[in-house]
PDB file of C-alpha atoms in Angstrom:
ATOM      1  CA  MET A   8       0.444  -0.359   0.090  1.00  0.00           C
ATOM      2  CA  THR A   9       2.706   2.253   0.453  1.00  0.00           C
ATOM      3  CA  GLY A  10       4.487   2.224  -2.297  1.00  0.00           C
ATOM      4  CA  TYR A  11       0.738   1.885  -4.692  1.00  0.00           C
ATOM      5  CA  ILE A  12       0.928   5.459  -2.784  1.00  0.00           C
ATOM      6  CA  ALA A  13       3.731   7.334  -2.748  1.00  0.00           C
ATOM      7  CA  LYS A  14       3.126   6.161  -7.510  1.00  0.00           C
ATOM      8  CA  ARG A  15      -0.327   7.355  -7.146  1.00  0.00           C
ATOM      9  CA  PHE A  16       0.979  10.480  -5.636  1.00  0.00           C
ATOM     10  CA  MET A  17       3.783  11.303  -8.092  1.00  0.00           C
ATOM     11  CA  MET A  18       0.812  10.759 -10.426  1.00  0.00           C
ATOM     12  CA  MET A  19      -1.166  13.065  -9.242  1.00  0.00           C
ATOM     13  CA  VAL A  20       1.711  16.171  -9.201  1.00  0.00           C
ATOM     14  CA  VAL A  21       2.236  15.053 -12.777  1.00  0.00           C
ATOM     15  CA  THR A  22      -1.515  15.649 -13.696  1.00  0.00           C
ATOM     16  CA  ILE A  23      -1.656  18.759 -11.947  1.00  0.00           C
ATOM     17  CA  LEU A  24       1.883  20.072 -13.805  1.00  0.00           C
ATOM     18  CA  VAL A  25       0.562  19.492 -17.041  1.00  0.00           C
ATOM     19  CA  ILE A  26      -2.836  21.021 -16.237  1.00  0.00           C
ATOM     20  CA  ALA A  27      -1.795  23.575 -14.710  1.00  0.00           C
ATOM     21  CA  THR A  28       0.964  24.026 -18.444  1.00  0.00           C
ATOM     22  CA  LEU A  29      -2.250  23.704 -20.535  1.00  0.00           C
ATOM     23  CA  THR A  30      -4.152  27.060 -18.098  1.00  0.00           C
ATOM     24  CA  PHE A  31      -1.156  28.861 -18.943  1.00  0.00           C
ATOM     25  CA  VAL A  32      -0.029  28.391 -22.523  1.00  0.00           C
ATOM     26  CA  LEU A  33      -3.749  29.066 -23.351  1.00  0.00           C
ATOM     27  CA  MET A  34      -3.870  32.073 -21.050  1.00  0.00           C
ATOM     28  CA  ASN A  35      -1.128  33.593 -23.225  1.00  0.00           C
ATOM     29  CA  ALA A  36      -2.629  31.895 -26.695  1.00  0.00           C
ATOM     30  CA  ILE A  37      -5.570  34.895 -25.833  1.00  0.00           C
ATOM     31  CA  PRO A  38      -4.249  37.560 -28.036  1.00  0.00           C
ATOM     32  CA  GLY A  39      -4.503  40.473 -25.426  1.00  0.00           C
ATOM     33  CA  SER A  40      -4.537  41.352 -22.307  1.00  0.00           C
ATOM     34  CA  PRO A  41      -6.207  42.091 -19.286  1.00  0.00           C
ATOM     35  CA  PHE A  42      -4.939  46.073 -19.383  1.00  0.00           C
ATOM     36  CA  ASN A  43      -7.438  46.762 -23.566  1.00  0.00           C
ATOM     37  CA  GLU A  44      -7.285  49.779 -24.526  1.00  0.00           C
ATOM     38  CA  ASP A  45     -11.243  48.980 -24.613  1.00  0.00           C
ATOM     39  CA  ARG A  46     -10.278  49.964 -20.679  1.00  0.00           C
ATOM     40  CA  GLY A  47     -10.669  53.020 -20.572  1.00  0.00           C
ATOM     41  CA  THR A  48      -6.522  53.000 -20.286  1.00  0.00           C
ATOM     42  CA  SER A  49      -3.809  54.286 -21.878  1.00  0.00           C
ATOM     43  CA  GLU A  50      -0.470  52.945 -23.827  1.00  0.00           C
ATOM     44  CA  ALA A  51       1.096  54.289 -20.621  1.00  0.00           C
ATOM     45  CA  VAL A  52      -0.526  52.773 -17.915  1.00  0.00           C
ATOM     46  CA  GLN A  53      -0.970  50.086 -19.540  1.00  0.00           C
ATOM     47  CA  ALA A  54       2.883  49.607 -19.926  1.00  0.00           C
ATOM     48  CA  ASN A  55       2.653  50.189 -15.703  1.00  0.00           C
ATOM     49  CA  MET A  56      -0.429  47.415 -14.962  1.00  0.00           C
ATOM     50  CA  ASN A  57       1.801  44.786 -16.770  1.00  0.00           C
ATOM     51  CA  ALA A  58       4.839  45.592 -14.920  1.00  0.00           C
ATOM     52  CA  HIS A  59       3.812  45.610 -12.476  1.00  0.00           C
ATOM     53  CA  PHE A  60       2.013  42.066 -12.672  1.00  0.00           C
ATOM     54  CA  GLY A  61       5.356  40.913 -14.793  1.00  0.00           C
ATOM     55  CA  LEU A  62       3.684  40.526 -17.403  1.00  0.00           C
ATOM     56  CA  ASP A  63       5.983  41.850 -19.690  1.00  0.00           C
ATOM     57  CA  GLN A  64       8.078  39.757 -18.986  1.00  0.00           C
ATOM     58  CA  PRO A  65       9.188  36.099 -21.103  1.00  0.00           C
ATOM     59  CA  LEU A  66       6.813  33.666 -20.974  1.00  0.00           C
ATOM     60  CA  TYR A  67       9.621  31.640 -19.939  1.00  0.00           C
ATOM     61  CA  VAL A  68      10.341  33.541 -17.382  1.00  0.00           C
ATOM     62  CA  GLN A  69       5.700  34.263 -16.074  1.00  0.00           C
ATOM     63  CA  TYR A  70       6.159  30.270 -16.403  1.00  0.00           C
ATOM     64  CA  GLY A  71       8.778  30.056 -13.696  1.00  0.00           C
ATOM     65  CA  MET A  72       7.228  32.394 -10.984  1.00  0.00           C
ATOM     66  CA  TYR A  73       4.143  30.249 -12.082  1.00  0.00           C
ATOM     67  CA  LEU A  74       5.760  27.130 -10.721  1.00  0.00           C
ATOM     68  CA  LYS A  75       6.923  29.074  -7.464  1.00  0.00           C
ATOM     69  CA  SER A  76       3.286  30.494  -7.007  1.00  0.00           C
ATOM     70  CA  ILE A  77       2.445  26.606  -6.759  1.00  0.00           C
ATOM     71  CA  ALA A  78       5.031  25.334  -5.293  1.00  0.00           C
ATOM     72  CA  THR A  79       3.905  28.017  -2.037  1.00  0.00           C
ATOM     73  CA  PHE A  80       0.709  28.077  -3.103  1.00  0.00           C
ATOM     74  CA  ASP A  81       0.912  31.680  -2.784  1.00  0.00           C
ATOM     75  CA  PHE A  82      -0.811  32.564  -6.111  1.00  0.00           C
ATOM     76  CA  GLY A  83       0.278  37.257  -6.424  1.00  0.00           C
ATOM     77  CA  PRO A  84      -3.156  39.521  -5.506  1.00  0.00           C
ATOM     78  CA  SER A  85      -6.387  39.893  -8.792  1.00  0.00           C
ATOM     79  CA  ILE A  86      -5.721  41.885 -11.532  1.00  0.00           C
ATOM     80  CA  LYS A  87      -9.230  43.032 -11.198  1.00  0.00           C
ATOM     81  CA  ASN A  88      -8.413  43.581  -7.498  1.00  0.00           C
ATOM     82  CA  PRO A  89      -5.283  44.377  -6.271  1.00  0.00           C
ATOM     83  CA  ASN A  90      -5.807  44.535  -2.944  1.00  0.00           C
ATOM     84  CA  GLN A  91      -6.903  41.040  -3.252  1.00  0.00           C
ATOM     85  CA  THR A  92      -4.712  38.283  -3.930  1.00  0.00           C
ATOM     86  CA  VAL A  93      -6.098  34.912  -4.942  1.00  0.00           C
ATOM     87  CA  ASN A  94      -5.688  33.100  -1.640  1.00  0.00           C
ATOM     88  CA  ASP A  95      -7.759  36.018  -0.077  1.00  0.00           C
ATOM     89  CA  LEU A  96     -10.519  34.442  -2.785  1.00  0.00           C
ATOM     90  CA  LEU A  97      -9.981  31.157  -2.415  1.00  0.00           C
ATOM     91  CA  GLY A  98     -10.536  31.193   1.160  1.00  0.00           C
ATOM     92  CA  ARG A  99     -13.955  32.870   1.539  1.00  0.00           C
ATOM     93  CA  GLY A 100     -15.672  31.639  -1.709  1.00  0.00           C
ATOM     94  CA  PHE A 101     -14.251  27.929  -1.548  1.00  0.00           C
ATOM     95  CA  PRO A 102     -15.410  26.977   2.082  1.00  0.00           C
ATOM     96  CA  ILE A 103     -19.451  28.016   0.726  1.00  0.00           C
ATOM     97  CA  SER A 104     -18.177  25.893  -2.893  1.00  0.00           C
ATOM     98  CA  ALA A 105     -17.564  23.165  -0.874  1.00  0.00           C
ATOM     99  CA  GLU A 106     -20.724  23.663   1.064  1.00  0.00           C
ATOM    100  CA  LEU A 107     -23.052  23.895  -1.330  1.00  0.00           C
ATOM    101  CA  GLY A 108     -21.079  20.315  -3.227  1.00  0.00           C
ATOM    102  CA  ILE A 109     -20.821  18.194   0.049  1.00  0.00           C
ATOM    103  CA  ILE A 110     -24.348  18.583   0.502  1.00  0.00           C
ATOM    104  CA  THR A 111     -24.802  18.324  -3.570  1.00  0.00           C
ATOM    105  CA  ILE A 112     -22.889  15.240  -2.865  1.00  0.00           C
ATOM    106  CA  LEU A 113     -24.721  13.310   0.055  1.00  0.00           C
ATOM    107  CA  LEU A 114     -27.982  14.285  -1.013  1.00  0.00           C
ATOM    108  CA  ALA A 115     -27.421  12.644  -4.273  1.00  0.00           C
ATOM    109  CA  LEU A 116     -25.688   9.280  -2.620  1.00  0.00           C
ATOM    110  CA  ILE A 117     -28.044   8.643  -0.217  1.00  0.00           C
ATOM    111  CA  SER A 118     -31.284   9.550  -2.829  1.00  0.00           C
ATOM    112  CA  GLY A 119     -29.525   7.576  -5.962  1.00  0.00           C
ATOM    113  CA  VAL A 120     -28.468   4.545  -3.932  1.00  0.00           C
ATOM    114  CA  VAL A 121     -31.825   4.225  -2.069  1.00  0.00           C
ATOM    115  CA  LEU A 122     -34.089   4.328  -5.484  1.00  0.00           C
ATOM    116  CA  GLY A 123     -32.071   2.477  -7.174  1.00  0.00           C
ATOM    117  CA  VAL A 124     -32.249  -0.510  -4.719  1.00  0.00           C
ATOM    118  CA  LEU A 125     -35.794   0.213  -4.528  1.00  0.00           C
ATOM    119  CA  ALA A 126     -36.448  -0.127  -8.063  1.00  0.00           C
ATOM    120  CA  ALA A 127     -34.433  -3.464  -7.791  1.00  0.00           C
ATOM    121  CA  LEU A 128     -36.386  -5.063  -5.127  1.00  0.00           C
ATOM    122  CA  ARG A 129     -39.022  -3.829  -6.849  1.00  0.00           C
ATOM    123  CA  HIS A 130     -38.068  -4.745 -10.558  1.00  0.00           C
ATOM    124  CA  ASN A 131     -40.852  -4.782 -13.652  1.00  0.00           C
ATOM    125  CA  GLY A 132     -43.103  -2.912 -10.891  1.00  0.00           C
ATOM    126  CA  VAL A 133     -44.796   0.657 -10.471  1.00  0.00           C
ATOM    127  CA  ILE A 134     -41.655   1.518  -7.648  1.00  0.00           C
ATOM    128  CA  ASP A 135     -39.209   0.588 -10.360  1.00  0.00           C
ATOM    129  CA  TYR A 136     -40.965   2.467 -13.410  1.00  0.00           C
ATOM    130  CA  LEU A 137     -40.740   5.492 -10.844  1.00  0.00           C
ATOM    131  CA  ALA A 138     -37.544   5.355 -10.099  1.00  0.00           C
ATOM    132  CA  MET A 139     -35.642   5.310 -13.388  1.00  0.00           C
ATOM    133  CA  THR A 140     -38.462   7.300 -15.003  1.00  0.00           C
ATOM    134  CA  LEU A 141     -37.244  10.223 -12.636  1.00  0.00           C
ATOM    135  CA  ALA A 142     -33.319   9.268 -13.461  1.00  0.00           C
ATOM    136  CA  VAL A 143     -34.568   9.595 -17.212  1.00  0.00           C
ATOM    137  CA  LEU A 144     -35.289  12.815 -16.714  1.00  0.00           C
ATOM    138  CA  GLY A 145     -32.368  13.717 -14.126  1.00  0.00           C
ATOM    139  CA  ILE A 146     -30.121  12.750 -16.854  1.00  0.00           C
ATOM    140  CA  SER A 147     -31.929  14.121 -19.558  1.00  0.00           C
ATOM    141  CA  ILE A 148     -31.829  17.691 -18.406  1.00  0.00           C
ATOM    142  CA  PRO A 149     -29.470  19.383 -18.126  1.00  0.00           C
ATOM    143  CA  ASN A 150     -28.398  21.271 -14.358  1.00  0.00           C
ATOM    144  CA  PHE A 151     -28.781  24.903 -15.724  1.00  0.00           C
ATOM    145  CA  VAL A 152     -32.074  24.272 -17.018  1.00  0.00           C
ATOM    146  CA  LEU A 153     -33.552  22.514 -14.403  1.00  0.00           C
ATOM    147  CA  ALA A 154     -32.124  25.701 -12.377  1.00  0.00           C
ATOM    148  CA  THR A 155     -34.112  27.925 -13.712  1.00  0.00           C
ATOM    149  CA  LEU A 156     -37.274  25.368 -15.052  1.00  0.00           C
ATOM    150  CA  VAL A 157     -36.943  24.735  -9.843  1.00  0.00           C
ATOM    151  CA  ILE A 158     -36.627  29.347 -10.243  1.00  0.00           C
ATOM    152  CA  GLN A 159     -39.307  29.721 -11.753  1.00  0.00           C
ATOM    153  CA  GLN A 160     -41.679  27.208 -10.536  1.00  0.00           C
ATOM    154  CA  PHE A 161     -40.758  27.548  -6.724  1.00  0.00           C
ATOM    155  CA  ALA A 162     -39.050  31.462  -5.949  1.00  0.00           C
ATOM    156  CA  VAL A 163     -41.709  33.064  -9.239  1.00  0.00           C
ATOM    157  CA  THR A 164     -45.316  31.224  -9.128  1.00  0.00           C
ATOM    158  CA  TRP A 165     -45.045  29.886  -6.166  1.00  0.00           C
ATOM    159  CA  GLY A 166     -43.159  31.799  -4.138  1.00  0.00           C
ATOM    160  CA  VAL A 167     -41.953  29.172  -1.402  1.00  0.00           C
ATOM    161  CA  LEU A 168     -38.246  28.991  -1.715  1.00  0.00           C
ATOM    162  CA  PRO A 169     -36.310  32.179  -2.106  1.00  0.00           C
ATOM    163  CA  ALA A 170     -34.064  31.775  -5.086  1.00  0.00           C
ATOM    164  CA  ALA A 171     -30.526  34.289  -4.621  1.00  0.00           C
ATOM    165  CA  THR A 172     -27.606  34.493  -2.319  1.00  0.00           C
ATOM    166  CA  TRP A 173     -26.144  32.060   0.641  1.00  0.00           C
ATOM    167  CA  SER A 174     -26.970  33.401   3.454  1.00  0.00           C
ATOM    168  CA  SER A 175     -29.919  30.323   5.192  1.00  0.00           C
ATOM    169  CA  PRO A 176     -31.292  26.442   4.488  1.00  0.00           C
ATOM    170  CA  ALA A 177     -33.735  27.758   2.623  1.00  0.00           C
ATOM    171  CA  HIS A 178     -31.265  29.323  -0.039  1.00  0.00           C
ATOM    172  CA  MET A 179     -29.927  25.731  -0.367  1.00  0.00           C
ATOM    173  CA  VAL A 180     -32.770  23.827  -1.345  1.00  0.00           C
ATOM    174  CA  LEU A 181     -33.164  25.196  -4.673  1.00  0.00           C
ATOM    175  CA  PRO A 182     -29.240  24.806  -5.797  1.00  0.00           C
ATOM    176  CA  VAL A 183     -28.901  21.959  -4.400  1.00  0.00           C
ATOM    177  CA  ILE A 184     -31.739  20.093  -6.191  1.00  0.00           C
ATOM    178  CA  ALA A 185     -30.212  21.518  -9.769  1.00  0.00           C
ATOM    179  CA  LEU A 186     -26.965  19.963  -9.056  1.00  0.00           C
ATOM    180  CA  ALA A 187     -28.080  16.950  -7.855  1.00  0.00           C
ATOM    181  CA  THR A 188     -30.452  15.663  -9.926  1.00  0.00           C
ATOM    182  CA  GLY A 189     -28.017  14.660 -12.652  1.00  0.00           C
ATOM    183  CA  PRO A 190     -25.901  12.264 -10.203  1.00  0.00           C
ATOM    184  CA  MET A 191     -28.893  10.978  -8.727  1.00  0.00           C
ATOM    185  CA  ALA A 192     -30.091  10.337 -11.694  1.00  0.00           C
ATOM    186  CA  ILE A 193     -27.158   8.160 -12.372  1.00  0.00           C
ATOM    187  CA  ILE A 194     -26.025   6.812  -8.592  1.00  0.00           C
ATOM    188  CA  ALA A 195     -30.528   4.843  -9.248  1.00  0.00           C
ATOM    189  CA  ARG A 196     -29.193   3.122 -12.854  1.00  0.00           C
ATOM    190  CA  LEU A 197     -26.570   2.385 -12.055  1.00  0.00           C
ATOM    191  CA  THR A 198     -27.079   0.858  -8.555  1.00  0.00           C
ATOM    192  CA  ARG A 199     -30.435  -1.066 -10.023  1.00  0.00           C
ATOM    193  CA  SER A 200     -28.199  -2.958 -12.432  1.00  0.00           C
ATOM    194  CA  SER A 201     -25.913  -3.749  -9.936  1.00  0.00           C
ATOM    195  CA  MET A 202     -28.258  -4.773  -7.852  1.00  0.00           C
ATOM    196  CA  LEU A 203     -30.177  -6.820  -9.637  1.00  0.00           C
ATOM    197  CA  GLU A 204     -26.873  -8.829 -10.588  1.00  0.00           C
ATOM    198  CA  VAL A 205     -26.128  -9.310  -7.230  1.00  0.00           C
ATOM    199  CA  LEU A 206     -29.786 -10.178  -6.488  1.00  0.00           C
ATOM    200  CA  THR A 207     -28.881 -13.670  -8.231  1.00  0.00           C
ATOM    201  CA  GLN A 208     -26.029 -14.871  -7.252  1.00  0.00           C
ATOM    202  CA  ASP A 209     -25.674 -17.712  -5.162  1.00  0.00           C
ATOM    203  CA  TYR A 210     -24.464 -16.404  -1.911  1.00  0.00           C
ATOM    204  CA  ILE A 211     -27.678 -14.506  -2.332  1.00  0.00           C
ATOM    205  CA  LYS A 212     -29.499 -17.631  -3.075  1.00  0.00           C
ATOM    206  CA  MET A 213     -27.459 -19.107   0.632  1.00  0.00           C
ATOM    207  CA  ALA A 214     -27.707 -16.449   2.812  1.00  0.00           C
ATOM    208  CA  ARG A 215     -32.266 -16.627   1.822  1.00  0.00           C
ATOM    209  CA  ALA A 216     -31.738 -20.256   2.571  1.00  0.00           C
ATOM    210  CA  LYS A 217     -30.265 -19.443   6.236  1.00  0.00           C
ATOM    211  CA  GLY A 218     -33.204 -17.648   6.440  1.00  0.00           C
ATOM    212  CA  LEU A 219     -31.361 -14.365   6.445  1.00  0.00           C
ATOM    213  CA  THR A 220     -34.303 -11.318   6.578  1.00  0.00           C
ATOM    214  CA  PRO A 221     -34.052  -9.550   3.492  1.00  0.00           C
ATOM    215  CA  PHE A 222     -32.669  -6.253   5.064  1.00  0.00           C
ATOM    216  CA  LYS A 223     -30.061  -8.307   6.290  1.00  0.00           C
ATOM    217  CA  ILE A 224     -30.001  -9.799   2.503  1.00  0.00           C
ATOM    218  CA  VAL A 225     -29.554  -6.671   1.313  1.00  0.00           C
ATOM    219  CA  VAL A 226     -27.946  -4.064   3.313  1.00  0.00           C
ATOM    220  CA  LYS A 227     -24.826  -6.384   4.987  1.00  0.00           C
ATOM    221  CA  HIS A 228     -25.005  -9.052   1.721  1.00  0.00           C
ATOM    222  CA  ALA A 229     -26.149  -7.525  -1.668  1.00  0.00           C
ATOM    223  CA  LEU A 230     -25.190  -3.752  -1.439  1.00  0.00           C
ATOM    224  CA  LYS A 231     -21.865  -3.511  -0.667  1.00  0.00           C
ATOM    225  CA  ASN A 232     -20.866  -6.096  -3.425  1.00  0.00           C
ATOM    226  CA  ALA A 233     -23.219  -3.409  -5.765  1.00  0.00           C
ATOM    227  CA  MET A 234     -22.023  -0.561  -4.680  1.00  0.00           C
ATOM    228  CA  LEU A 235     -17.896  -1.057  -5.829  1.00  0.00           C
ATOM    229  CA  PRO A 236     -19.986   0.129  -9.823  1.00  0.00           C
ATOM    230  CA  VAL A 237     -21.316   3.361  -7.622  1.00  0.00           C
ATOM    231  CA  VAL A 238     -17.423   3.725  -6.376  1.00  0.00           C
ATOM    232  CA  THR A 239     -16.047   3.570  -9.594  1.00  0.00           C
ATOM    233  CA  ILE A 240     -17.988   6.638 -11.127  1.00  0.00           C
ATOM    234  CA  LEU A 241     -18.278   8.823  -8.056  1.00  0.00           C
ATOM    235  CA  GLY A 242     -15.085  10.581  -8.666  1.00  0.00           C
ATOM    236  CA  THR A 243     -16.104  11.504 -12.330  1.00  0.00           C
ATOM    237  CA  LEU A 244     -18.735  13.082 -10.433  1.00  0.00           C
ATOM    238  CA  VAL A 245     -17.361  14.336  -7.763  1.00  0.00           C
ATOM    239  CA  ALA A 246     -15.634  16.321 -10.475  1.00  0.00           C
ATOM    240  CA  GLY A 247     -18.145  16.550 -12.297  1.00  0.00           C
ATOM    241  CA  ILE A 248     -20.007  18.175  -9.587  1.00  0.00           C
ATOM    242  CA  LEU A 249     -17.957  20.610  -8.304  1.00  0.00           C
ATOM    243  CA  THR A 250     -16.947  21.748 -11.247  1.00  0.00           C
ATOM    244  CA  GLY A 251     -21.155  22.414 -12.144  1.00  0.00           C
ATOM    245  CA  THR A 252     -21.563  24.586  -9.271  1.00  0.00           C
ATOM    246  CA  PHE A 253     -19.070  26.955 -10.916  1.00  0.00           C
ATOM    247  CA  VAL A 254     -22.882  27.699 -13.079  1.00  0.00           C
ATOM    248  CA  ILE A 255     -25.162  27.342 -10.238  1.00  0.00           C
ATOM    249  CA  GLU A 256     -22.907  29.239  -8.424  1.00  0.00           C
ATOM    250  CA  LYS A 257     -23.835  32.125 -10.882  1.00  0.00           C
ATOM    251  CA  ILE A 258     -27.795  31.138 -11.288  1.00  0.00           C
ATOM    252  CA  PHE A 259     -28.528  31.665  -7.876  1.00  0.00           C
ATOM    253  CA  ALA A 260     -26.196  34.553  -6.910  1.00  0.00           C
ATOM    254  CA  ILE A 261     -24.179  32.544  -4.654  1.00  0.00           C
ATOM    255  CA  PRO A 262     -20.822  34.249  -3.329  1.00  0.00           C
ATOM    256  CA  GLY A 263     -18.475  30.953  -4.189  1.00  0.00           C
ATOM    257  CA  MET A 264     -15.427  30.366  -6.410  1.00  0.00           C
ATOM    258  CA  GLY A 265     -17.776  29.641  -9.208  1.00  0.00           C
ATOM    259  CA  LYS A 266     -19.152  33.098  -8.972  1.00  0.00           C
ATOM    260  CA  TYR A 267     -14.687  34.628  -9.124  1.00  0.00           C
ATOM    261  CA  PHE A 268     -13.603  32.268 -11.766  1.00  0.00           C
ATOM    262  CA  VAL A 269     -16.711  33.627 -14.134  1.00  0.00           C
ATOM    263  CA  ASP A 270     -15.732  36.865 -13.864  1.00  0.00           C
ATOM    264  CA  SER A 271     -11.913  36.302 -13.346  1.00  0.00           C
ATOM    265  CA  ILE A 272     -12.653  34.819 -17.362  1.00  0.00           C
ATOM    266  CA  ASN A 273     -14.127  37.816 -18.261  1.00  0.00           C
ATOM    267  CA  ASP A 274     -12.398  40.298 -16.632  1.00  0.00           C
ATOM    268  CA  ARG A 275      -9.249  38.464 -17.927  1.00  0.00           C
ATOM    269  CA  ASP A 276      -7.364  38.017 -14.612  1.00  0.00           C
ATOM    270  CA  TYR A 277      -4.824  35.543 -14.732  1.00  0.00           C
ATOM    271  CA  PRO A 278      -4.179  34.876 -10.450  1.00  0.00           C
ATOM    272  CA  VAL A 279      -7.002  34.419  -9.970  1.00  0.00           C
ATOM    273  CA  ILE A 280      -8.096  31.517 -13.216  1.00  0.00           C
ATOM    274  CA  MET A 281      -4.705  30.004 -12.981  1.00  0.00           C
ATOM    275  CA  GLY A 282      -5.311  29.979  -8.749  1.00  0.00           C
ATOM    276  CA  THR A 283      -8.655  28.664  -8.714  1.00  0.00           C
ATOM    277  CA  THR A 284      -7.749  25.829 -11.555  1.00  0.00           C
ATOM    278  CA  VAL A 285      -5.266  24.470 -10.399  1.00  0.00           C
ATOM    279  CA  PHE A 286      -6.619  24.358  -6.863  1.00  0.00           C
ATOM    280  CA  TYR A 287      -9.843  22.145  -7.904  1.00  0.00           C
ATOM    281  CA  SER A 288      -7.739  19.826 -10.028  1.00  0.00           C
ATOM    282  CA  THR A 289      -5.616  19.716  -7.559  1.00  0.00           C
ATOM    283  CA  ILE A 290      -8.919  18.227  -5.425  1.00  0.00           C
ATOM    284  CA  LEU A 291     -10.469  16.164  -8.282  1.00  0.00           C
ATOM    285  CA  VAL A 292      -7.260  14.557  -8.609  1.00  0.00           C
ATOM    286  CA  ILE A 293      -7.260  13.659  -4.732  1.00  0.00           C
ATOM    287  CA  MET A 294     -10.681  12.773  -4.940  1.00  0.00           C
ATOM    288  CA  LEU A 295      -9.852   9.745  -7.744  1.00  0.00           C
ATOM    289  CA  PHE A 296      -7.015   8.616  -5.793  1.00  0.00           C
ATOM    290  CA  LEU A 297      -9.220   8.158  -2.853  1.00  0.00           C
ATOM    291  CA  VAL A 298     -12.299   6.368  -4.676  1.00  0.00           C
ATOM    292  CA  ASP A 299      -9.359   3.708  -6.122  1.00  0.00           C
ATOM    293  CA  VAL A 300      -8.163   3.069  -1.833  1.00  0.00           C
ATOM    294  CA  ALA A 301     -11.888   3.081  -1.725  1.00  0.00           C
ATOM    295  CA  TYR A 302     -12.076   0.049  -3.597  1.00  0.00           C
ATOM    296  CA  THR A 303      -9.999  -2.717  -1.214  1.00  0.00           C
ATOM    297  CA  LEU A 304     -12.077  -1.281   1.725  1.00  0.00           C
ATOM    298  CA  LEU A 305     -14.993  -2.510   0.001  1.00  0.00           C
ATOM    299  CA  ASP A 306     -13.579  -4.769  -1.560  1.00  0.00           C
ATOM    300  CA  PRO A 307     -11.037  -7.202   0.092  1.00  0.00           C
ATOM    301  CA  ARG A 308     -10.343  -9.790  -3.013  1.00  0.00           C
ATOM    302  CA  ILE A 309      -8.851  -6.281  -4.692  1.00  0.00           C
ATOM    303  CA  LYS A 310      -5.621  -6.115  -4.200  1.00  0.00           C
ATOM    304  CA  LEU A 311      -2.899  -3.248  -5.120  1.00  0.00           C
ATOM    305  CA  VAL A 312      -0.404  -5.757  -6.840  1.00  0.00           C
ATOM    306  CA  LYS A 313       2.558  -5.394  -9.146  1.00  0.00           C
ATOM    307  CA  LYS A 314       2.457  -5.595 -11.866  1.00  0.00           C
ATOM    308  CA  GLY A 315       3.263  -9.585 -13.326  1.00  0.00           C
ATOM    309  CA  GLY A 316       1.175 -10.659 -10.389  1.00  0.00           C
ATOM    310  CA  GLU A 317       4.150 -10.312  -7.793  1.00  0.00           C
TER     311      GLU A 317
END
């Protein structure tokens, strides 16, 4: 396990470096600068600002400064708001984005597993058809479209829930629903198909022959093995949820990282763009690593071995 963790750690470092390099290249490939003429600044002011933020340096110098900022986790000041650093923005916005993401992941995972199990236990029944209908709708409707629909219905038409900000539990309901519906549908369909396969296995038949209660059979024996395919895609779903929060936060005016990231793209705020990208990339590769480790906890048959079966 120690060797595996060390190997994966090096892979994570390389992955983050590649993402950081691609982000740097793409940012510098875009014509112009954050201080162009349409912002009402003279050429002298633009030159001074470029010199202040190091944008007049050769690209290899800028790249070296960028890698140093990543290594020290100090992304410097924001170009749009020089009195605030990127670290300040991350410290202010990320806790809100993380709260939204964690609530969404828990809701999607719990509700998706429950729906999938119920659908499998009532195969070809009313519950199965209803659960899969909800799953198909959840997969088919993009989260930004669903966000618009729930705002129109619950906030505008019925007026029962607020549609903006993030200051109370009531403000969390609509954005969490919009963000969790898609992942919940995927988990429900995958859990259902996996449970249907597991319930036909010999050890489940043996458990029934021994007189175990349906609850023990499902929870203790079937569900654990049925969760393996769910864990397989959990890393990808978490990545989709965390990146999807950017759009949802903008729609619901949530003061998280999504707001700063979208604004930074419009303002060509390079430090915020690159700092946010690297920060979220680090979180995502760590989540994918944790998913791999969780495999061995769910199924002892999965061993971390060297190539060749050693």
